[in-house]
Coordinates of C-alpha atoms and ligand atoms in Angstrom, one line a residue:
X1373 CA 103.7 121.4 134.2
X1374 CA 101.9 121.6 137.8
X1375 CA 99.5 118.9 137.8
X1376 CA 97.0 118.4 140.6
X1377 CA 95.0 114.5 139.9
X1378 CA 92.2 113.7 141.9
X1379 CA 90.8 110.4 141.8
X1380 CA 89.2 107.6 143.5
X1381 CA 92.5 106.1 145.2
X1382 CA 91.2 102.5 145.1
X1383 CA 91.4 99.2 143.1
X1384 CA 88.8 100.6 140.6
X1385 CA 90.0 101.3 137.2
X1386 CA 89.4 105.1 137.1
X1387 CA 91.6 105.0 140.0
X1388 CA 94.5 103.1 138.5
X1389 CA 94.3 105.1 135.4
X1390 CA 94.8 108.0 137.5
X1391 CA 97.4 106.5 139.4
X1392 CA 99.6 105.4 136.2
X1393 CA 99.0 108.5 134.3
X1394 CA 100.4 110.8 137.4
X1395 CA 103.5 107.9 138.2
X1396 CA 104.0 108.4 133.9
X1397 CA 104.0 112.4 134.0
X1398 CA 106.1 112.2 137.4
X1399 CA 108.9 110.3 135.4
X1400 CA 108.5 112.5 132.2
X1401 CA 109.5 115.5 134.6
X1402 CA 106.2 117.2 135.7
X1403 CA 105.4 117.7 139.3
X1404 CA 102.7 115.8 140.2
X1405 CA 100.4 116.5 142.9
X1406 CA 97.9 113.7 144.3
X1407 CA 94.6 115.0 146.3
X1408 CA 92.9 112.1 147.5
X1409 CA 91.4 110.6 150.8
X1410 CA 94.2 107.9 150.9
X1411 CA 97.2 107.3 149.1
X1412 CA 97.2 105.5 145.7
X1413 CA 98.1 101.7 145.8
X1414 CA 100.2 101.6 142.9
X1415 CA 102.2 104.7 144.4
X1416 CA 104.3 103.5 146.9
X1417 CA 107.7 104.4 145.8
X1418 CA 109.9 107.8 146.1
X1419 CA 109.9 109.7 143.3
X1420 CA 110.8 113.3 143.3
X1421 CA 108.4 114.8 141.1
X1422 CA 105.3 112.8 143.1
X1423 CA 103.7 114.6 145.9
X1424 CA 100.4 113.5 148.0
X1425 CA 97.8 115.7 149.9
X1426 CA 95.6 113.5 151.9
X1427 CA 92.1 115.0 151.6
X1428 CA 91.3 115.0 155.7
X1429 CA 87.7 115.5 156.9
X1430 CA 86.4 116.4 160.4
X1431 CA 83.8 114.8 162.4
X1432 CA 80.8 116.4 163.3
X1433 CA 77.7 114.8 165.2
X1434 CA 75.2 116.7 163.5
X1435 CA 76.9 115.4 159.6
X1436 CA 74.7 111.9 159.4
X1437 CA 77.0 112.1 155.3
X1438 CA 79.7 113.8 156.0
X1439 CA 80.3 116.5 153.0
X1440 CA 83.4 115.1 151.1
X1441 CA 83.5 117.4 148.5
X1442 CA 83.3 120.2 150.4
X1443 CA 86.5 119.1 151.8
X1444 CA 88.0 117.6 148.8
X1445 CA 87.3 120.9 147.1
X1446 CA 89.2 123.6 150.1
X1447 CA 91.8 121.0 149.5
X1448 CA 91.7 121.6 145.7
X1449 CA 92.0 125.4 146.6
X1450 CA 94.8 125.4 149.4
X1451 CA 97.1 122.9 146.8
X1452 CA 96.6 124.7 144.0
X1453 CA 97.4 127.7 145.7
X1454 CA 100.4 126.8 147.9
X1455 CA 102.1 124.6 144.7
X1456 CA 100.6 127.5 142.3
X1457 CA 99.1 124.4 140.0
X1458 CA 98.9 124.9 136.5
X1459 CA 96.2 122.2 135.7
X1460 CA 93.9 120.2 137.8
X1461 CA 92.7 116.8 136.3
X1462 CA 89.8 115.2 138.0
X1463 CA 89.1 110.9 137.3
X1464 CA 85.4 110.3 137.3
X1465 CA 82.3 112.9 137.0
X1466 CA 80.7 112.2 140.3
X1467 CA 81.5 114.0 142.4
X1468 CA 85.4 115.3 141.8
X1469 CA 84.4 117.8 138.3
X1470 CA 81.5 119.5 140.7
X1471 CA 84.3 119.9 143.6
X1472 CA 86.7 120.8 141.1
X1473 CA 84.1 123.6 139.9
X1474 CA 83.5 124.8 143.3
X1475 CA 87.5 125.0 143.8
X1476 CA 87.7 127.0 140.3
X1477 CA 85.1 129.4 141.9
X1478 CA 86.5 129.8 144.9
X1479 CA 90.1 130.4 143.3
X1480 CA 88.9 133.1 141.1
X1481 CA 88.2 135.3 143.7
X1482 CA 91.4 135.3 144.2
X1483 CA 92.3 136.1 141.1
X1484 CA 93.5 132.5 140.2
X1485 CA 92.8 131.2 137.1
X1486 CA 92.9 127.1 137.1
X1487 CA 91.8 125.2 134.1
X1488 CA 90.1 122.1 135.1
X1489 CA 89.8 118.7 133.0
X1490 CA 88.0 115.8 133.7
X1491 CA 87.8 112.1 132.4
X1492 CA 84.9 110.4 132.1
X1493 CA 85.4 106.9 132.8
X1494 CA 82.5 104.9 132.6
X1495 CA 79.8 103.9 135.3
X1496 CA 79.8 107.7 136.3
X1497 CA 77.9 108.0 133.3
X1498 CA 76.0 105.0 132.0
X1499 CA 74.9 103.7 135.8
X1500 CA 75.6 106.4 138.7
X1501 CA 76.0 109.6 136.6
X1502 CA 72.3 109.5 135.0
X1503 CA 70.1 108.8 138.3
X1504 CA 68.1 111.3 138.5
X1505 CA 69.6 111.9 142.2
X1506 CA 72.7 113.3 140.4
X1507 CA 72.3 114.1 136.7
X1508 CA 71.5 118.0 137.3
X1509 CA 74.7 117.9 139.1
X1510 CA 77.2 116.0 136.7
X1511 CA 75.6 117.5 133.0
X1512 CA 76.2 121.2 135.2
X1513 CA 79.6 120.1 136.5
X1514 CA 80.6 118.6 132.7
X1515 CA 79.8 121.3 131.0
X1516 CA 81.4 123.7 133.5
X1517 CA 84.8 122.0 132.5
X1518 CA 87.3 123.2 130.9
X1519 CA 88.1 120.0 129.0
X1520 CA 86.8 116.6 129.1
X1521 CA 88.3 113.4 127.8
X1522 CA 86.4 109.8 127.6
X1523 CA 87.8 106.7 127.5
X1524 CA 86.2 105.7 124.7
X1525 CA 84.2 106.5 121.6
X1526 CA 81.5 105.1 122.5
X1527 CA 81.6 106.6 125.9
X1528 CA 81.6 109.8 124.5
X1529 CA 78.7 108.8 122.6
X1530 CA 76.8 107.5 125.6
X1531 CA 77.4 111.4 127.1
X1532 CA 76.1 112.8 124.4
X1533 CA 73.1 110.1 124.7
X1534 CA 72.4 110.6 128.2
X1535 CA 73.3 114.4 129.2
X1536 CA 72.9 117.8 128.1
X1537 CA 76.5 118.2 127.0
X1538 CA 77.5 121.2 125.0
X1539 CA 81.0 120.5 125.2
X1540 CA 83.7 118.4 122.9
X1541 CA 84.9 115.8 124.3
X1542 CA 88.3 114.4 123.6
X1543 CA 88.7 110.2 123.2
X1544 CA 91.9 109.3 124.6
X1545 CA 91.7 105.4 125.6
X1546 CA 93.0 103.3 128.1
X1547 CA 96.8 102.8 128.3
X1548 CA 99.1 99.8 129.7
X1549 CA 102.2 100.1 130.6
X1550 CA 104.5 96.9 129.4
X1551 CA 107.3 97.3 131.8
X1552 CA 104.8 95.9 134.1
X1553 CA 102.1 93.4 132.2
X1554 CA 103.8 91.4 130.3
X1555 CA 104.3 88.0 129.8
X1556 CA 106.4 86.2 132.8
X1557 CA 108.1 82.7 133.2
X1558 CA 105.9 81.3 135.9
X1559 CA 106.1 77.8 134.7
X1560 CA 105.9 76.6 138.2
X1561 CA 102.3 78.5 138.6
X1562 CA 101.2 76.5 135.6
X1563 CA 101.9 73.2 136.8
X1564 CA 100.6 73.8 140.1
X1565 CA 97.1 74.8 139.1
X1566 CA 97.2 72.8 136.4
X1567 CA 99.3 69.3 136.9
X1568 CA 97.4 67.8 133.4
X1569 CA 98.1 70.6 131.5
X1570 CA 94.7 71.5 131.3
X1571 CA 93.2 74.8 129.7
X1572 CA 93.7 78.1 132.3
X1573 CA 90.5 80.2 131.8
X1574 CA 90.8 83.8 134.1
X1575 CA 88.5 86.7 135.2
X1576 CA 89.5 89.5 137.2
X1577 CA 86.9 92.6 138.5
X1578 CA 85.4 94.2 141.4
X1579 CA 82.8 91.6 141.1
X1580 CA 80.1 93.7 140.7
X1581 CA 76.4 92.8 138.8
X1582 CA 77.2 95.1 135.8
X1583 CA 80.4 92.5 135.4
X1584 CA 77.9 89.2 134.8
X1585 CA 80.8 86.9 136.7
X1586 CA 77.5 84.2 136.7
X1587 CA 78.3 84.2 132.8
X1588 CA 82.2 83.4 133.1
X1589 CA 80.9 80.8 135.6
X1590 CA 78.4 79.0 133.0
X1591 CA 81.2 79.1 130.5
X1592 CA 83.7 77.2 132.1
X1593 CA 81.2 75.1 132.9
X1594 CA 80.0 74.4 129.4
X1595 CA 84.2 74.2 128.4
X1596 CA 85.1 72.2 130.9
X1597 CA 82.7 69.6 129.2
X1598 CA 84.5 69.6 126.1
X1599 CA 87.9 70.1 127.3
X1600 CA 89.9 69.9 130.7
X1601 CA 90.4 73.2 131.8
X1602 CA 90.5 75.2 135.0
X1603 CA 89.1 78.7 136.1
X1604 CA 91.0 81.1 138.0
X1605 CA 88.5 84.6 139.8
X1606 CA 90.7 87.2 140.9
X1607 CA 88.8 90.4 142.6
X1608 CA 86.2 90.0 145.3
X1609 CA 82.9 92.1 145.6
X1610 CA 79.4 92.3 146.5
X1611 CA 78.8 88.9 144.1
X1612 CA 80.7 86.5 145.6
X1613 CA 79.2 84.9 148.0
X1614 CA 76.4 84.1 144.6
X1615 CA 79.3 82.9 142.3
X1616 CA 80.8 81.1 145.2
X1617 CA 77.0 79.6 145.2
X1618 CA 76.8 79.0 141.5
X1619 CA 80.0 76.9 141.8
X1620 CA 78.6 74.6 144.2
X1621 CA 75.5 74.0 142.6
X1622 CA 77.2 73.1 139.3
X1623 CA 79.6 71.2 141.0
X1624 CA 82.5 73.0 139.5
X1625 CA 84.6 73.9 142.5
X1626 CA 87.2 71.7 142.6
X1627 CA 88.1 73.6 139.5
X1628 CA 87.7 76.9 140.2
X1629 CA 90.0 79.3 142.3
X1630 CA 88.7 82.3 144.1
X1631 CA 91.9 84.6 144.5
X1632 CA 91.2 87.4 146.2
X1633 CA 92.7 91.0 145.2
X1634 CA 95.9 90.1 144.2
X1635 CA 98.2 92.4 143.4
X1636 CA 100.6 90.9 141.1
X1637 CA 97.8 89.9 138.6
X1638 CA 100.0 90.1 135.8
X1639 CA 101.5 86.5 137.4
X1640 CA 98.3 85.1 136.9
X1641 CA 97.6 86.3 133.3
X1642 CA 100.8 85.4 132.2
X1643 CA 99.9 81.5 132.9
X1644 CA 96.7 81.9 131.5
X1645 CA 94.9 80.9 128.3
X1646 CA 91.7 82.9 127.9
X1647 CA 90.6 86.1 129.3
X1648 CA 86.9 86.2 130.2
X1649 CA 84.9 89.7 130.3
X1650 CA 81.0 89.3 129.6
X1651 CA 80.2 92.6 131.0
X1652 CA 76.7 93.8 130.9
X1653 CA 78.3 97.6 130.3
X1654 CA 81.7 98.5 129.8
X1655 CA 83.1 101.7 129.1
X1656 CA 86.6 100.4 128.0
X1657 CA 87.8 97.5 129.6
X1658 CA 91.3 97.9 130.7
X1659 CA 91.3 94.7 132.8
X1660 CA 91.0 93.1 129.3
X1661 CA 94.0 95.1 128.0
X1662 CA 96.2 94.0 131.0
X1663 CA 95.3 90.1 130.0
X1664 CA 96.2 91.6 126.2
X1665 CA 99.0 93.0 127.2
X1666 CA 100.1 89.4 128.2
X1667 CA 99.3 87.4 125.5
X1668 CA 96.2 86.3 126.9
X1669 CA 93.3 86.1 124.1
X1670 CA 90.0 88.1 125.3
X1671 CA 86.4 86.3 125.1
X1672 CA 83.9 89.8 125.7
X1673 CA 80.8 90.6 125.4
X1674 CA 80.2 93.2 122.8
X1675 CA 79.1 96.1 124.8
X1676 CA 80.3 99.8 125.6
X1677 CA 83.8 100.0 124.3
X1678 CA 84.7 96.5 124.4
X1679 CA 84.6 96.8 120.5
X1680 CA 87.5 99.5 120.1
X1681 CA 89.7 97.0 122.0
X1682 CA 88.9 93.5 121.0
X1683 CA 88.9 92.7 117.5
X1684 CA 86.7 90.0 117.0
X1685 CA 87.9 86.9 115.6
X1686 CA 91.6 88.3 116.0
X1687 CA 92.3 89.2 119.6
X1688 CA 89.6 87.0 120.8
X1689 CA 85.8 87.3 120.3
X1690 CA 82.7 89.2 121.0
X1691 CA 79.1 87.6 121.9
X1692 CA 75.8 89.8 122.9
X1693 CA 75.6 90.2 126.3
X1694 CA 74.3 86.9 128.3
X1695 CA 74.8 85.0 125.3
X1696 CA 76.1 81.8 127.2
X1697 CA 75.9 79.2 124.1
X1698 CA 77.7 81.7 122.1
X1699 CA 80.6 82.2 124.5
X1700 CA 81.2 78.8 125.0
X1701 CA 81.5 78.2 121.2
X1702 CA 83.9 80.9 120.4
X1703 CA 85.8 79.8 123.7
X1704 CA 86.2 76.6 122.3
X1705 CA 87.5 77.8 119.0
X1706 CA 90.2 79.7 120.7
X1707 CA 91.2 77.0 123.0
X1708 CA 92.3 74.7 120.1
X1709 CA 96.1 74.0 120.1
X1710 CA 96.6 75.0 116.6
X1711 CA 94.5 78.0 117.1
X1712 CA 95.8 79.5 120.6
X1713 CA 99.1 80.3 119.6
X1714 CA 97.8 82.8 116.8
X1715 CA 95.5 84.3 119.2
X1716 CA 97.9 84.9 121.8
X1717 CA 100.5 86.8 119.3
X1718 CA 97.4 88.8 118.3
X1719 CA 95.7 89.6 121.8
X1720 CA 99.8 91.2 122.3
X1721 CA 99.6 92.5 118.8
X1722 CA 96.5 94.6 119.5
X1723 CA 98.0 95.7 123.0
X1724 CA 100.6 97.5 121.6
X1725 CA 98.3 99.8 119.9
X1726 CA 97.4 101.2 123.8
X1727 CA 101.2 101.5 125.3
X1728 CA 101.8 103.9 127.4
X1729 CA 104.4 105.8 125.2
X1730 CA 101.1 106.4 122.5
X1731 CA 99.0 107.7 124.9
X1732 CA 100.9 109.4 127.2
X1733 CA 101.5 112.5 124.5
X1734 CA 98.0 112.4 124.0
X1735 CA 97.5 113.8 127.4
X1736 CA 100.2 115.7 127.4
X1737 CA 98.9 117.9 124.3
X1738 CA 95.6 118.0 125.8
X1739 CA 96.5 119.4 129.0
X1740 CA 98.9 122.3 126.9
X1741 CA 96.1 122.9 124.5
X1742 CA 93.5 123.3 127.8
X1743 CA 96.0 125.8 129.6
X1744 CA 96.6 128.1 126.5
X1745 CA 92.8 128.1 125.6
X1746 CA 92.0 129.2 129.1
X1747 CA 94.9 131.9 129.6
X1748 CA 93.5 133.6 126.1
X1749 CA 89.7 133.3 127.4
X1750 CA 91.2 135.2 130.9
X1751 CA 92.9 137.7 128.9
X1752 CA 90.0 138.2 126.7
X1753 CA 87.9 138.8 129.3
Ligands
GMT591 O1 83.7 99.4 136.9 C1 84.9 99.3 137.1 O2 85.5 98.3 136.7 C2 85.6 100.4 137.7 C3 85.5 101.6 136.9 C4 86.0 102.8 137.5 O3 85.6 103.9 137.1 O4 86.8 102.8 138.5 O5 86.1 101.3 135.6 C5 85.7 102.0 134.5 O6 86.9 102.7 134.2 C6 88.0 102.0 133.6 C7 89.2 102.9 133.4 O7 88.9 103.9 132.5 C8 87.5 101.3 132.3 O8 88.5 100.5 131.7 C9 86.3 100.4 132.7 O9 85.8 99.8 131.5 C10 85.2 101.2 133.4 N1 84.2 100.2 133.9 C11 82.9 100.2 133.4 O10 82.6 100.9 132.4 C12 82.0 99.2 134.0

């Protein structure tokens, strides 16, 4: 197949998801054609199959917001025409499915038929999608695809909740790829950060509210008590500065590490003994399944989709959102040395379920079952 991906090119999940799924498709044989405003991070190798149409805007005084979409979607119609794409696949409603609709218009007046799919991914429906300054726009543009996937069951349940959607909408979860996370020899890493063998407790995220890094914080805080232990914060944000604040008023900072974005996370995780996510919403939680995917137990809270990936009491725990004292408990369960061991085969256990190899088909079917359903509704008509 033809595939044209448009995403958000960033750090953000959505974004990596993207990235992965095109680099996966590329190596399974199907040409893969990028549109985005920068090129992916993750893709920064030759690969044959893997192409990349920078999305390019002009200046113009009189644009105070310059119209993105409007770009992103001739872009959409010039690739789709010069590579003659079978598919387009847009990562996160707002606002690449309404571009994508526009570049679906704009094709069928040429008489080119492109069946459009997009993911739903999370905050683009249970923060930014359902503002009244966009939800017109994104119910319009959901329903106007020609398939839409969520990452989770309970994402698809939140659409349902919170827009007028008259659509299915196909579940296919978050996927991790083992050939990169899994668990590494970094011995030396250990001992560095943590010379008495003390507990290693991690958080990585954009460090965003909706990610409660305060909570992760008060914690370690409350472990630390019990046990020695160190904190590790990779990701930086808008919250820092306030976490970086938090730290100094509860005199933890000698213990805790600020990071930064690192890019080889997986080195961290795979010296680490507890994964923590207290997320106030979460659509899936894929950071969590990298930390999985490493043998790193997950302490979550027990929002969005957190649920379909943790198995409480197995891979790790789950606690009501902000619940502190109830964090800290189950923390300290799974940081017992007779416990940690079992927890760790089981956090890798429960990964498995997401490789990439089971959810790669998924996709694949999806995107075959889109194009025939749309070249029968073209004849049809
Ligand atoms: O909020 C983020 O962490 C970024 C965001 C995104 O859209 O880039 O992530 C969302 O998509 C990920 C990939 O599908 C999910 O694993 C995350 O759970 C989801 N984040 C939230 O729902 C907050």
């Amino acid at each position: 197949m033809k595939i044209g991906i448009v995403c958000y090119p960033t750090y953000g999940g959505s974004g990596v998801v993207a990235t992965e799924l095109g680099l996966a498709l590329a190596k399974e044989g199907h040409k893969i054609h990028f549109i985005t405003y920068s090129q992916p991070s993750r893709f920064d190798f030759f690969n044959e199959n893997l192409f990349y149409h920078e999305v390019s805007m002009s200046s113009y005084p009189l644009f105070q917001y310059p119209p993105y979409e409007l770009a992103l979607a001739s872009k959409m119609v010039d690739v789709v025409l010069f590579e003659k794409l079978d598919l387009l696949h847009v990562h996160y409603a707002i606002p690449h499915a309404s571009a994508a609709y526009m570049a679906r218009q704009i094709l069928q007046t040429k008489r080119y038929h492109i069946p459009i799919i997009t993911t739903l991914h999370g905050t683009d429906i249970t923060l930014v999608g359902k503002d009244p300054s966009y939800e017109p726009v994104v119910t319009f543009s959901i329903n106007e695809s020609d398939g839409i996937t969520a990452v989770s069951e309970n994402l698809k349940q939140d659409t349902y909740d919170h827009f007028d959607i008259k659509k299915d909408i196909r579940v296919i979860p978050n996927f991790i790829d083992f050939s990169r996370f899994s668990k590494q020899k970094k011995d030396h890493f250990k001992k560095a950060i943590c010379p008495e063998d003390e507990k290693l407790l991690v958080h990585t995220s954009n460090f965003r509210k909706v990610k409660r890094v305060e909570d992760v914080v008060k914690v370690f805080y409350n472990v630390r008590k019990k046990m020695p232990a160190k904190l590790l914060l990779v990701g930086d944000g808008p919250e820092r500065i306030r976490i970086e604040n938090l730290c100094r008023e509860l005199g933890t900072c000698e213990d805790i590490r600020f990071l930064g974005k690192l890019d080889a996370v997986e080195e961290v995780l795979s010296v680490s003994d507890l994964f923590i996510m207290p997320s106030e919403k979460e659509s899936f939680g894929l950071a969590a399944l990298e930390a999985m995917a490493c043998e790193v137990p997950v302490l979550s809270s027990n929002t969005g989709g957190l649920p379909e990936l943790n198995v409480h009491g197995y891979s790790g725990y789950l606690s009501n959102v902000g619940d502190v004292d109830q964090m800290t408990e189950y923390a300290l369960q799974i940081l017992q040395d007779d416990k940690l061991p079992t927890f760790k085969k089981n956090a890798l256990d429960r990964a498995k379920q997401f490789e990439l190899s089971n959810i790669l088909p998924e996709y694949e079917n999806f995107y075959n079952e889109i194009i025939d359903l749309t070249k029968s509704t073209v004849v049809s008509s």
